[in-house]
Structure formats: C-alpha cells, structure tokens
mmCIF file of C-alpha atoms and ligand atoms in Angstrom:
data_model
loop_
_atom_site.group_PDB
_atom_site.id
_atom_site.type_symbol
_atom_site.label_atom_id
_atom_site.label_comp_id
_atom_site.label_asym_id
_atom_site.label_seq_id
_atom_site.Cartn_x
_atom_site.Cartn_y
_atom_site.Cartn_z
ATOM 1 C CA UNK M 1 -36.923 -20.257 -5.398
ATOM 2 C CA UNK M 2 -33.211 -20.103 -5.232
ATOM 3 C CA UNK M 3 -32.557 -20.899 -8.845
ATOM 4 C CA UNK M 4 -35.464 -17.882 -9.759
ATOM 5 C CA UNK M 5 -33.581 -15.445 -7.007
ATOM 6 C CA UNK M 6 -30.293 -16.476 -7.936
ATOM 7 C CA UNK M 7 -30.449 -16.495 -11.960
ATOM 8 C CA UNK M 8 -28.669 -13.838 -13.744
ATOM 9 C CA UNK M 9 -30.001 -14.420 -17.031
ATOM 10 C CA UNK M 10 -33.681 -16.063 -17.191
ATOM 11 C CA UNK M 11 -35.538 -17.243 -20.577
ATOM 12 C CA UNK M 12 -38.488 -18.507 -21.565
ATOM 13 C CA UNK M 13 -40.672 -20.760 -23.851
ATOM 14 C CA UNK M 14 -44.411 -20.525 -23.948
ATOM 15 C CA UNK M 15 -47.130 -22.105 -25.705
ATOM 16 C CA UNK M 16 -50.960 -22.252 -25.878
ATOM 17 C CA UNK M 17 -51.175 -23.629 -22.896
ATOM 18 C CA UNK M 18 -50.529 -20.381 -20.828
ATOM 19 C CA UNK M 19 -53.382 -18.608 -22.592
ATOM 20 C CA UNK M 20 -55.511 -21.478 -21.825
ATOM 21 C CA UNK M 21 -56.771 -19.667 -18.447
ATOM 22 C CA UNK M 22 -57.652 -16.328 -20.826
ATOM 23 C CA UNK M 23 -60.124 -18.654 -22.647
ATOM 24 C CA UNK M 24 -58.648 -19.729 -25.578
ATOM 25 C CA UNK M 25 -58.602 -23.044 -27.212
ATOM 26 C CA UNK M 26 -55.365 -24.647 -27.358
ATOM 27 C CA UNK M 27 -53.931 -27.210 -30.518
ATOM 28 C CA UNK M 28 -54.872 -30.062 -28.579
ATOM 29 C CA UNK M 29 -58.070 -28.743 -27.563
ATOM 30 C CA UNK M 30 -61.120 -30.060 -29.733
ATOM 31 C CA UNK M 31 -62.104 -26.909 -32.507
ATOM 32 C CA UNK M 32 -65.297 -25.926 -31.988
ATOM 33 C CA UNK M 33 -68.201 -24.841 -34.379
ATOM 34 C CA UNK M 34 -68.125 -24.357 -38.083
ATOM 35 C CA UNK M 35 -64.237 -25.553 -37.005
ATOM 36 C CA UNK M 36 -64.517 -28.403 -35.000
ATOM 37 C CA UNK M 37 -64.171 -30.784 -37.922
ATOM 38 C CA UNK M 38 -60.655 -29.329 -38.591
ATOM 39 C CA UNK M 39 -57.662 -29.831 -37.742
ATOM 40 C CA UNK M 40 -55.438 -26.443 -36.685
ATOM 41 C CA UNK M 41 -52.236 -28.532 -38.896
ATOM 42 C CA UNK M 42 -54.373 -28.970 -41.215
ATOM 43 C CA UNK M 43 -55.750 -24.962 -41.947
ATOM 44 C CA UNK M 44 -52.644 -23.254 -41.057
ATOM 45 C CA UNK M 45 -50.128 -24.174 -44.387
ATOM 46 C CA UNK M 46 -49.719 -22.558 -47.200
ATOM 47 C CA UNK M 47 -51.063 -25.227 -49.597
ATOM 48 C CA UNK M 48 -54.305 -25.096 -47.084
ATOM 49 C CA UNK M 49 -54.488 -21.328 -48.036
ATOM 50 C CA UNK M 50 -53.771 -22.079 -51.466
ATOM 51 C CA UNK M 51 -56.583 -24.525 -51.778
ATOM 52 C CA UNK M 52 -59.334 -22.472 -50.126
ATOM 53 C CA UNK M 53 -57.977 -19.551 -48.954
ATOM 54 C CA UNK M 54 -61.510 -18.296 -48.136
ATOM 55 C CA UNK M 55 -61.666 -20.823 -45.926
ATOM 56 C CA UNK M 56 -58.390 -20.274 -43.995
ATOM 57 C CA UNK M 57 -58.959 -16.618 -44.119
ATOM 58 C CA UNK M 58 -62.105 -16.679 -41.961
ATOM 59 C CA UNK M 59 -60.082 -19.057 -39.782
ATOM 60 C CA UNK M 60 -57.782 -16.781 -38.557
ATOM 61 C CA UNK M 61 -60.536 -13.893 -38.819
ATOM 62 C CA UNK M 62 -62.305 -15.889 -36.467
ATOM 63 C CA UNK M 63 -59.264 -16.692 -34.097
ATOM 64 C CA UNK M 64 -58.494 -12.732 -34.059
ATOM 65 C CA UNK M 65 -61.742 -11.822 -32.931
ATOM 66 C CA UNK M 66 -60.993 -14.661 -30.038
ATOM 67 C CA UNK M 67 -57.727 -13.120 -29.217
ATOM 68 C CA UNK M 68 -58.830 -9.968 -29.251
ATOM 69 C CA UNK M 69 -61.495 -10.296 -26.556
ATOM 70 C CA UNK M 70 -59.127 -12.387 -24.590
ATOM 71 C CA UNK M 71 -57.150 -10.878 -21.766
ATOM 72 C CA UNK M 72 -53.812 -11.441 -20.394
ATOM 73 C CA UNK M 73 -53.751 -13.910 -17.240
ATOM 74 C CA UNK M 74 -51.835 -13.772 -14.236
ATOM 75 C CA UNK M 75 -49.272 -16.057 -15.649
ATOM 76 C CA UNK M 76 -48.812 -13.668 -18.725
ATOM 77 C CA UNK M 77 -48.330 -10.979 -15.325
ATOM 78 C CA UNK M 78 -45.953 -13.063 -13.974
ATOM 79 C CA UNK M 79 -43.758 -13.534 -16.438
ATOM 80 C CA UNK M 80 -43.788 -9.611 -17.080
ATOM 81 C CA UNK M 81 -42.942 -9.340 -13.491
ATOM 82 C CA UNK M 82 -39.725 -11.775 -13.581
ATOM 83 C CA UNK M 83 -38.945 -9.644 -16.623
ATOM 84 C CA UNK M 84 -38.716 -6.854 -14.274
ATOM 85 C CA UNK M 85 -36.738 -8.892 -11.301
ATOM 86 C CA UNK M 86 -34.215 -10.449 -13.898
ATOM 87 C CA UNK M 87 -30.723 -9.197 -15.078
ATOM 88 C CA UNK M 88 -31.651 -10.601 -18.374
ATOM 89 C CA UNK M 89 -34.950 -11.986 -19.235
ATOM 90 C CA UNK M 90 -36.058 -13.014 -23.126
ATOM 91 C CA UNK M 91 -39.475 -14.307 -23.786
ATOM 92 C CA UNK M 92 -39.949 -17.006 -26.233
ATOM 93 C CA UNK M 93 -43.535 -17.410 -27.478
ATOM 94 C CA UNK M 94 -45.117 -19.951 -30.192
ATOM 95 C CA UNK M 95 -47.928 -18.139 -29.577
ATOM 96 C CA UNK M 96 -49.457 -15.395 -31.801
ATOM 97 C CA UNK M 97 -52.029 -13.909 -29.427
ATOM 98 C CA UNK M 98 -50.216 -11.122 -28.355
ATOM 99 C CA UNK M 99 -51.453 -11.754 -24.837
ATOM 100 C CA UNK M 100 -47.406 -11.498 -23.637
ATOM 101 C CA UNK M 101 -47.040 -7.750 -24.694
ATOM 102 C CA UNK M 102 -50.738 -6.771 -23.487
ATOM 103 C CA UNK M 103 -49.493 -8.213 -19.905
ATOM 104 C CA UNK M 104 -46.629 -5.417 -20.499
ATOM 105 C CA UNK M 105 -43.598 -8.204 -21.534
ATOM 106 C CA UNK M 106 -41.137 -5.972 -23.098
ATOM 107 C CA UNK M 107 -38.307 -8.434 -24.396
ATOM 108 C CA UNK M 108 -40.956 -11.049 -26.339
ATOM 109 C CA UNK M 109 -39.404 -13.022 -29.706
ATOM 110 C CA UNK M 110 -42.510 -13.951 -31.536
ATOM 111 C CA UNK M 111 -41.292 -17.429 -33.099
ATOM 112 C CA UNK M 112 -44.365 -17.690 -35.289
ATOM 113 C CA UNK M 113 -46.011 -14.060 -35.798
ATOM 114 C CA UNK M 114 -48.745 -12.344 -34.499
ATOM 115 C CA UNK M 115 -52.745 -12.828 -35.964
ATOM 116 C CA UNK M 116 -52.667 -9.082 -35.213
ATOM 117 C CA UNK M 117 -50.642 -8.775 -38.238
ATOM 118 C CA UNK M 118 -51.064 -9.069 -41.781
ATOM 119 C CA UNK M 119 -48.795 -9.670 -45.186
ATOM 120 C CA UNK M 120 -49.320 -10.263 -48.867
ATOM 121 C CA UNK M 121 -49.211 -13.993 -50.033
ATOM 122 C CA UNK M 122 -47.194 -12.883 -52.715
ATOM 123 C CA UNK M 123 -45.128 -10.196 -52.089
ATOM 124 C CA UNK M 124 -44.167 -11.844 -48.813
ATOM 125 C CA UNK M 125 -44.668 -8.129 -47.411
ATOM 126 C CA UNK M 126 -46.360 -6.402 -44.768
ATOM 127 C CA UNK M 127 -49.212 -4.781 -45.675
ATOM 128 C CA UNK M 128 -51.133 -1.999 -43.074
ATOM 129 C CA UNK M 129 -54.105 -1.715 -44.983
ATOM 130 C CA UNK M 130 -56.421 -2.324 -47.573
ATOM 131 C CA UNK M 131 -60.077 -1.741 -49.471
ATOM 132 C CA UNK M 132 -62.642 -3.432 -47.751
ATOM 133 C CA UNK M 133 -64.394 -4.273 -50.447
ATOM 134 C CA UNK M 134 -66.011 -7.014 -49.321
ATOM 135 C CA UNK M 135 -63.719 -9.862 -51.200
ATOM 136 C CA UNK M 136 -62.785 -12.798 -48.577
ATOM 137 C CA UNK M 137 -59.425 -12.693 -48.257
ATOM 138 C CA UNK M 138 -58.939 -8.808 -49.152
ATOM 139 C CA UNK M 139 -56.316 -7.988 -51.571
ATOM 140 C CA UNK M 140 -52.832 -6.453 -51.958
ATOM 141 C CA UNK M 141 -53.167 -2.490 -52.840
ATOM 142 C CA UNK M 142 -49.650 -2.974 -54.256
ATOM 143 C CA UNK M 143 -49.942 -5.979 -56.441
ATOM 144 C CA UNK M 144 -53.448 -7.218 -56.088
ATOM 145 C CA UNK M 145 -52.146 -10.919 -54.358
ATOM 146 C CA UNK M 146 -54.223 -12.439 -51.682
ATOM 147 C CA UNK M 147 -53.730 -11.225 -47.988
ATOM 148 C CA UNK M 148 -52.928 -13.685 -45.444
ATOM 149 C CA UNK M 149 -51.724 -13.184 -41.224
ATOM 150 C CA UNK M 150 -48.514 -12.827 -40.465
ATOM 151 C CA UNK M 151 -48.236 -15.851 -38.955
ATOM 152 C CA UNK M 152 -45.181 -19.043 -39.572
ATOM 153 C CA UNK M 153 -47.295 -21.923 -41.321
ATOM 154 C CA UNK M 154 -46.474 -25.662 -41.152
ATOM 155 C CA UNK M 155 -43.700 -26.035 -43.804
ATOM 156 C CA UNK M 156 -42.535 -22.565 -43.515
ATOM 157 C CA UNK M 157 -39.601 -21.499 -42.293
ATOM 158 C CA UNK M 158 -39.202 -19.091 -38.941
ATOM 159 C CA UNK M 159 -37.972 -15.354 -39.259
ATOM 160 C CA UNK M 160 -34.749 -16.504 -39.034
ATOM 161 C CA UNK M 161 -33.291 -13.323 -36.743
ATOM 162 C CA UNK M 162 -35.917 -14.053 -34.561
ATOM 163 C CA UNK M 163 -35.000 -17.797 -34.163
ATOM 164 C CA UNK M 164 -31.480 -16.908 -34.099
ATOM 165 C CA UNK M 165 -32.344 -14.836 -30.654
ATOM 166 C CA UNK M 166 -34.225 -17.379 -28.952
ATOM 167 C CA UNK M 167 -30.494 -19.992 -29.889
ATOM 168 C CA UNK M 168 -29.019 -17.509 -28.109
ATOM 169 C CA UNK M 169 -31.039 -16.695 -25.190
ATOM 170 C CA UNK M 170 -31.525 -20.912 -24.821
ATOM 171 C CA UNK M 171 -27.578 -20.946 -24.572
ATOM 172 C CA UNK M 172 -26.662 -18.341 -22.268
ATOM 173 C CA UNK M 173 -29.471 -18.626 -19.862
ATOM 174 C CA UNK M 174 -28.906 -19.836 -16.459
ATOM 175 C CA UNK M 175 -32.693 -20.562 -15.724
ATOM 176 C CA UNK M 176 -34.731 -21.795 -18.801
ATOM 177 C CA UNK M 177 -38.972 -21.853 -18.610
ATOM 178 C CA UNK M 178 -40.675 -24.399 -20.581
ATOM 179 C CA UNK M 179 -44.690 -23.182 -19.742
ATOM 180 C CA UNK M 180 -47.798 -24.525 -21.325
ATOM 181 C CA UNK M 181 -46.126 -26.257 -24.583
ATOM 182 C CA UNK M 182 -46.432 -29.805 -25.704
ATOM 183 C CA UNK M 183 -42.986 -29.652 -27.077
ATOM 184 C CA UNK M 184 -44.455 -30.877 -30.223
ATOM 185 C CA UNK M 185 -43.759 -28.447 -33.028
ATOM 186 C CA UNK M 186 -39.906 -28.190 -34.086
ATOM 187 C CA UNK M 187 -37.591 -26.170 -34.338
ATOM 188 C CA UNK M 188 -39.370 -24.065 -31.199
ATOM 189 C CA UNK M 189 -39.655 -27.588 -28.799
ATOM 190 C CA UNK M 190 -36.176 -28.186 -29.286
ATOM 191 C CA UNK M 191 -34.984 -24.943 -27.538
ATOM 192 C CA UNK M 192 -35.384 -26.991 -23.895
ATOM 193 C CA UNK M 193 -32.698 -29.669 -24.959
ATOM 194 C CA UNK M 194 -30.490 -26.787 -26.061
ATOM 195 C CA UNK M 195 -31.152 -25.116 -22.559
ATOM 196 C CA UNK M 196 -30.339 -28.121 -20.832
ATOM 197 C CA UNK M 197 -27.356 -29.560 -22.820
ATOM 198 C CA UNK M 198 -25.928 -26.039 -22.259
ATOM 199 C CA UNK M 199 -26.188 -25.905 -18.528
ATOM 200 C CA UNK M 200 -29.469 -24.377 -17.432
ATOM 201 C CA UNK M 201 -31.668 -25.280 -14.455
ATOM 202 C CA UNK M 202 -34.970 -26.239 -16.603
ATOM 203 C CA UNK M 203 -38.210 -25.744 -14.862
ATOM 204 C CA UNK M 204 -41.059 -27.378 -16.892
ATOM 205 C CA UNK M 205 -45.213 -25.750 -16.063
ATOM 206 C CA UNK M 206 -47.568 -27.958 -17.487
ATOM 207 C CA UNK M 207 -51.098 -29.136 -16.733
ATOM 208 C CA UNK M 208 -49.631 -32.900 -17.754
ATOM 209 C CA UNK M 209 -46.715 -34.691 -15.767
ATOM 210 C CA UNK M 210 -43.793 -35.986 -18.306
ATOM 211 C CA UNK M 211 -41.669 -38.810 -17.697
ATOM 212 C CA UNK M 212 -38.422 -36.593 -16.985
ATOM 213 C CA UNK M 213 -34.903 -37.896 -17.732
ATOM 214 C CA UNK M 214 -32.637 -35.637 -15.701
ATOM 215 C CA UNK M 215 -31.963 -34.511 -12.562
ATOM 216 C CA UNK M 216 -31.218 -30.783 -13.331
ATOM 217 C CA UNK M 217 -34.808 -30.664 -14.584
ATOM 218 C CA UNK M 218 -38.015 -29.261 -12.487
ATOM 219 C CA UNK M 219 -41.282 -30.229 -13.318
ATOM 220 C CA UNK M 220 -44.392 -28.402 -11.691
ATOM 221 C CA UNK M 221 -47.641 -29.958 -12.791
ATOM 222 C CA UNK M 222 -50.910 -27.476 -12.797
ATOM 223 C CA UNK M 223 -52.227 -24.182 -14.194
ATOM 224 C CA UNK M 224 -49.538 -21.813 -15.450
ATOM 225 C CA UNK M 225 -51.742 -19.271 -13.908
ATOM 226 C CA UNK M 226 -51.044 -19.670 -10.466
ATOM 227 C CA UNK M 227 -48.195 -21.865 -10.154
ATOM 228 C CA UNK M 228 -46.232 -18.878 -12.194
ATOM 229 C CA UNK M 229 -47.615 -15.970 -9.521
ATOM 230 C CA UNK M 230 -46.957 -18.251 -6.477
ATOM 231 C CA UNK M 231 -43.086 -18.533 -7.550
ATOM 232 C CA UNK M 232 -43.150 -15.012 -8.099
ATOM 233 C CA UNK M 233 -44.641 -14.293 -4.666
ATOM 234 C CA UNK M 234 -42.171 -17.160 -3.035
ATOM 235 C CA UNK M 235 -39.393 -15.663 -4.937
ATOM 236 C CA UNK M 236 -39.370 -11.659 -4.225
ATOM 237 C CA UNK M 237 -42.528 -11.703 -1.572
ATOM 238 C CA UNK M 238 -44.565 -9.821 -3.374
ATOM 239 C CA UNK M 239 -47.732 -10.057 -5.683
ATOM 240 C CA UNK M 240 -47.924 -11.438 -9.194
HETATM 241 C C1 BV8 S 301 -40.101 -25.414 -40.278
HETATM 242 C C2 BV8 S 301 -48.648 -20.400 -36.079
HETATM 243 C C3 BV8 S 301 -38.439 -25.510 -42.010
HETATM 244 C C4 BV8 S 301 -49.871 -20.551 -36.905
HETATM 245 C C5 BV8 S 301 -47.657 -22.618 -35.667
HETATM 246 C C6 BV8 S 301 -38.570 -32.069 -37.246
HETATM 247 C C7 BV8 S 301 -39.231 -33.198 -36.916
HETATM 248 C C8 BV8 S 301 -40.587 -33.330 -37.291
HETATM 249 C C9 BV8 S 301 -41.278 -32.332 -37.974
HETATM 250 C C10 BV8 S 301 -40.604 -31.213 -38.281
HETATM 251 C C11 BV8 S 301 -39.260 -31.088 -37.947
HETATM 252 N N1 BV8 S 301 -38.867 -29.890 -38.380
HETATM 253 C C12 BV8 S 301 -39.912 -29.274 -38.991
HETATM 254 C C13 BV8 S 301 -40.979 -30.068 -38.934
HETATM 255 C C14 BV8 S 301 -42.259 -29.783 -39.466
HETATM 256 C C15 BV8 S 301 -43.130 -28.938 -38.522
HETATM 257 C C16 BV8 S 301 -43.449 -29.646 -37.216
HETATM 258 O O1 BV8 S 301 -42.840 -29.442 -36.187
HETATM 259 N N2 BV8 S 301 -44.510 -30.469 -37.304
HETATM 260 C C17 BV8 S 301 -44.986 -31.150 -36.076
HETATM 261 C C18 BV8 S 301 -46.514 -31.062 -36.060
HETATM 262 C C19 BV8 S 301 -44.482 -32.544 -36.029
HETATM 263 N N3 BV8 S 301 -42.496 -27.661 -38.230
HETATM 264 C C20 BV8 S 301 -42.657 -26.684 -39.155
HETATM 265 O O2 BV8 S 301 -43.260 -26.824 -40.196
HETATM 266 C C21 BV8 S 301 -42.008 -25.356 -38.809
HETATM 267 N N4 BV8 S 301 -41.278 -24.873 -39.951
HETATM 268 O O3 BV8 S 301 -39.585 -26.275 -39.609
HETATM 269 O O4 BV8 S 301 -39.593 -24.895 -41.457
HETATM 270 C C22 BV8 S 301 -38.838 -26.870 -42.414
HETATM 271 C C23 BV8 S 301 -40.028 -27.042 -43.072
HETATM 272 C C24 BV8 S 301 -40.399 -28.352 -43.408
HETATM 273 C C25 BV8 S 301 -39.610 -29.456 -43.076
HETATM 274 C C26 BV8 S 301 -38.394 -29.233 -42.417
HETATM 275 C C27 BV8 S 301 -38.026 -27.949 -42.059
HETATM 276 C C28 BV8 S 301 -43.083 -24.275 -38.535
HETATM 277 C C29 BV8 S 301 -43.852 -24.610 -37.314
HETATM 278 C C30 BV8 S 301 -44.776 -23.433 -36.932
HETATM 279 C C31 BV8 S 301 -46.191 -23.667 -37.362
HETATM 280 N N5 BV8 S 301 -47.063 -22.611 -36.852
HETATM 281 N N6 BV8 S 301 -48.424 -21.584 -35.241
HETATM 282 C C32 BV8 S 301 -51.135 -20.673 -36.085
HETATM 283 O O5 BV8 S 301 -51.062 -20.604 -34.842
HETATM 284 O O6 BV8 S 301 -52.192 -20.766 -36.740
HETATM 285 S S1 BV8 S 301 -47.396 -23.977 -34.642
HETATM 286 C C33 BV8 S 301 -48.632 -23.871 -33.423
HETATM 287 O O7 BV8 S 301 -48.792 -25.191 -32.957
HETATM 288 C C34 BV8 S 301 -48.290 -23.054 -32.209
HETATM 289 O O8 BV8 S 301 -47.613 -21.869 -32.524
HETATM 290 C C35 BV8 S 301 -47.437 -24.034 -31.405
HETATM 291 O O9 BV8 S 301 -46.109 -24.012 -31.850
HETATM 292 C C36 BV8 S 301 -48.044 -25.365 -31.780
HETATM 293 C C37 BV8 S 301 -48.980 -25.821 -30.702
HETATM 294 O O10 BV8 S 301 -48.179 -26.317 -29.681
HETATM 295 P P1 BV8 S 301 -48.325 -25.742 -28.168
HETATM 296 O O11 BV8 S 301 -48.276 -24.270 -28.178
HETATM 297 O O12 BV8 S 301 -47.374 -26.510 -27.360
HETATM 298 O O13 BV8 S 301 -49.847 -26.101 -27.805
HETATM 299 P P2 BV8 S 301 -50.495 -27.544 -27.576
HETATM 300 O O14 BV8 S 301 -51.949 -27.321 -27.675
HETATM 301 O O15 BV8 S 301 -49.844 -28.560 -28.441
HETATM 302 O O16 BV8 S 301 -50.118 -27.911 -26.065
HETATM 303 C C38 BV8 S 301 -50.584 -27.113 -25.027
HETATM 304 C C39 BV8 S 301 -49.873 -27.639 -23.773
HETATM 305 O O17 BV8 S 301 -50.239 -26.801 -22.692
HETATM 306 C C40 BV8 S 301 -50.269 -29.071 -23.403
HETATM 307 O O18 BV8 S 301 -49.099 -29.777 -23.032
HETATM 308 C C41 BV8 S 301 -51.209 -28.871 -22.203
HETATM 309 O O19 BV8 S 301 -51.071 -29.913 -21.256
HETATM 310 C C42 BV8 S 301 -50.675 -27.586 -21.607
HETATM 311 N N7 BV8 S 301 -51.654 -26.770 -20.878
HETATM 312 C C43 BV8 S 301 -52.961 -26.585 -21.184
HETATM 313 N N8 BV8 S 301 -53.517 -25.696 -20.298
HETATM 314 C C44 BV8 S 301 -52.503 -25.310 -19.460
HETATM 315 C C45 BV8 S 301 -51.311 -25.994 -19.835
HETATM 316 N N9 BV8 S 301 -50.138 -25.839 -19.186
HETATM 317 C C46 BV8 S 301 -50.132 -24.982 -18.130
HETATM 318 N N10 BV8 S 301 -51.235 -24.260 -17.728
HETATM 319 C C47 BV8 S 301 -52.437 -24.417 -18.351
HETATM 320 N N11 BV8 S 301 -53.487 -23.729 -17.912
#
C-alpha cells in the first residue's frame, strides 16, 4: 500500500484478462461458435484479411457487438480511480475494447487500436463512414478499397507515437502495473522488463501465479476485479 500511496508517477499495462470479469473472451480462452475452430492469431493479420476478408470482417463485427454490450468492471474503476490519486498516471492497454475510457480513464495509450474504429485497407486512413450497401466488408467512399478495424494485426507494426509513450511512461514510472496479460505478444510484454530494469516497484495481477525472478517484484494472484478495488480501498480508504 505504501508503494501505491507513495508513488509519484504510476503506469500501467493491461490485457484481456481485466475485461475477463465484463464477459469477454480472452486469447487464451477457447472461441466459441461459428469461431471456435479459429484461432484469434490466426484471423487477426493482414494476409488473414487478405485471404477472406469476409471472413475476418464478420470477426471483428462480431467482437464489436461483444464489446459493445460489455461494461466496464470494477477493476477498469479502479484504475480510473488511481488515475485520479496519482501525480502521474498513463494507462497502457493491448486491449481494443474501449472498456478503459467507458470506466472514465483519461490518460489511456491504445497500443493496438480500438474495434470501435475503422480505416481503409488501402489508404491506410481513417474512414467515419460509408454506404451500407450491403457488401461484407463495406468499401472506401474515397478510393473504393476494402474497410477493415483500426486495430494493430500480427506482423504489423504499432502507431509508433503511441509506443513511444508507453517507453516513456515504462521508464520514468516509480510503480509499474502488469494486470490481466500473459506477457505473450511483443513489443507490448516487454514494457515490464523495461519497468523493472529501470527501477520500478512491479506489481503483477493475474489469475495464474508466475515463477518470479526478483525481489522488487509483487505478484497478487486472483481476479483483477477485486484485488484492484481492495488496493484502492487499502490505499486511500475509500471505495473503488
Ligand atoms: C510487431 C489487436 C513489428 C487485434 C493484437 C519478438 C519475439 C517473438 C515474436 C515477435 C517479436 N516481435 C514481434 C513478434 C511478432 C508478434 C508477436 O508478439 N507474436 C507472439 C504471438 C509471439 N508481434 C507482432 O506481430 C506485433 N507487431 O511486432 O510489428 C514486427 C513485425 C513482425 C516481426 C517483427 C517485428 C503486433 C502485435 C499486436 C497484435 N494485435 N490485438 C485483435 O485484438 O484482434 S494482440 C492481442 O493478443 C491483444 O491485443 C494482446 O496483446 C494479445 C493477447 O494477450 P493478453 O491480452 O495478454 O491476453 P491473453 O488471453 O493472452 O492472457 C490473458 C491473461 O489474463 C492470462 O494470463 C490470464 O491468466 C489472465 N486473466 C484472465 N482472467 C483474469 C486474468 N487476470 C486477472 N483477472 C482476471 N479476471
């Protein structure tokens, strides 16, 4: 509780795992339905959009109607309210729910997009609307290439400003917040060993224990959803 009390400047990476407890599926979670027989690496790259991108299309359609209905969870309200308690706070999210802004997190770098977004395959643009004609994926009003969600693909390179921030809020952190992540997917999993080799107090929230290797590293095993509000409430007394 110190370390949370005491921290001047706070960040934080999430992953699916802290939208978990607002119902949706994480990567490691088996797909279900029309879905279940894929795998999420193997829909969301470009060549899979290239190669069917009816099929990926409806993917994502079908994930944004998910996401939509979803609602934040009091982790996603706890984080908002360290955001308020810290000097500096930055939010660092492989997720592209949106779930961190609906729980009212200002300072959130979206490392791989948001499904609420959408851009043109070829123009590389975004694109606000389009004729709904019918055709699966909709086309470009400007230059008549296939649609596709904002969203980073496997193979595809992060919006390099964005992954620039989240460097820099990994370096000059005091108090870094690894929450719901496998720490599988690079460059995003290795912003903890850039935390840590730069000084920060790491505290790790995940349903799974990890063999840990250093001492200046805190591991709390179980839901992000209420370990998250009871440091809150340990740390300034008050609710979520
Ligand atoms: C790139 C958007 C340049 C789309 C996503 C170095 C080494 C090896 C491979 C690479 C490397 N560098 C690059 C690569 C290739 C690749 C990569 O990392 N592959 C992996 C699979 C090995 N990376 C890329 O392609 C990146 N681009 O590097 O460009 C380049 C290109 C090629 C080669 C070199 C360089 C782009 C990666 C971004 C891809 N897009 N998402 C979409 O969502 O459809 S990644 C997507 O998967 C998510 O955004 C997230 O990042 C990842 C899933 O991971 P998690 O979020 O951690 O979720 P997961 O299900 O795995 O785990 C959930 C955890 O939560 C579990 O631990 C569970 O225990 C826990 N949990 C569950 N419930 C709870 C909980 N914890 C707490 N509370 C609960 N209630």
């Amino acid at each position: 509780m110190e370390a949370l009390r005491g921290a001047k400047s706070i960040a934080a990476l999430t992953g699916a795992g802290i939208s978990a407890e607002s119902g949706l599926p994480t990567f490691r979670d088996p797909q279900t339905g029309l879905w279940e027989k894929f795998r999420p690496e193997d829909l969301a790259t470009p060549e899979a959009f290239q190669r069917n991108p009816k099929l990926v299309w409806e993917w994502y359609a079908h994930r944004r109607e998910l996401m939509g209905q979803a609602q934040p969870n009091p982790g996603h309200a706890a984080l908002a309210a360290i955001e308020r308690h810290a000097a500096t706070f930055t939010l660092v999210t492989q997720n592209i729910d949106g779930l961190h802004q609906r729980a009212d997190s200002r300072n959130v770098l979206e490392l791989h997009g948001n499904i609420t977004r959408t851009r043109c395959f070829e123009e590389d643009t975004l694109v606000e609307s389009w004729s709904a004609n019918g055709e699966v994926p909709p086309h470009c009003p400007r230059c008549g290439g296939l649609l596709r969600p904002d969203v980073v693909w496997f193979g595809e390179s992060l919006p390099e400003e964005t992954f620039e921030q989240a460097l820099e809020a990994a370096i000059f952190c005091d108090l870094f917040f690894s929450i719901g992540t496998s720490g599988l997917v690079e460059p995003a999993a290795s912003l903890t060993e850039v935390a840590r080799r730069a000084g920060a107090t790491i505290v790790v929230i995940n349903l799974e224990v990890e063999p840990l290797a250093s001492p200046d590293l805190y591991q709390l095993n179980g839901p992000a959803g209420q370990i998250l509000p009871e440091l809150v409430r340990q740390a300034w007394r008050e609710e979520g």
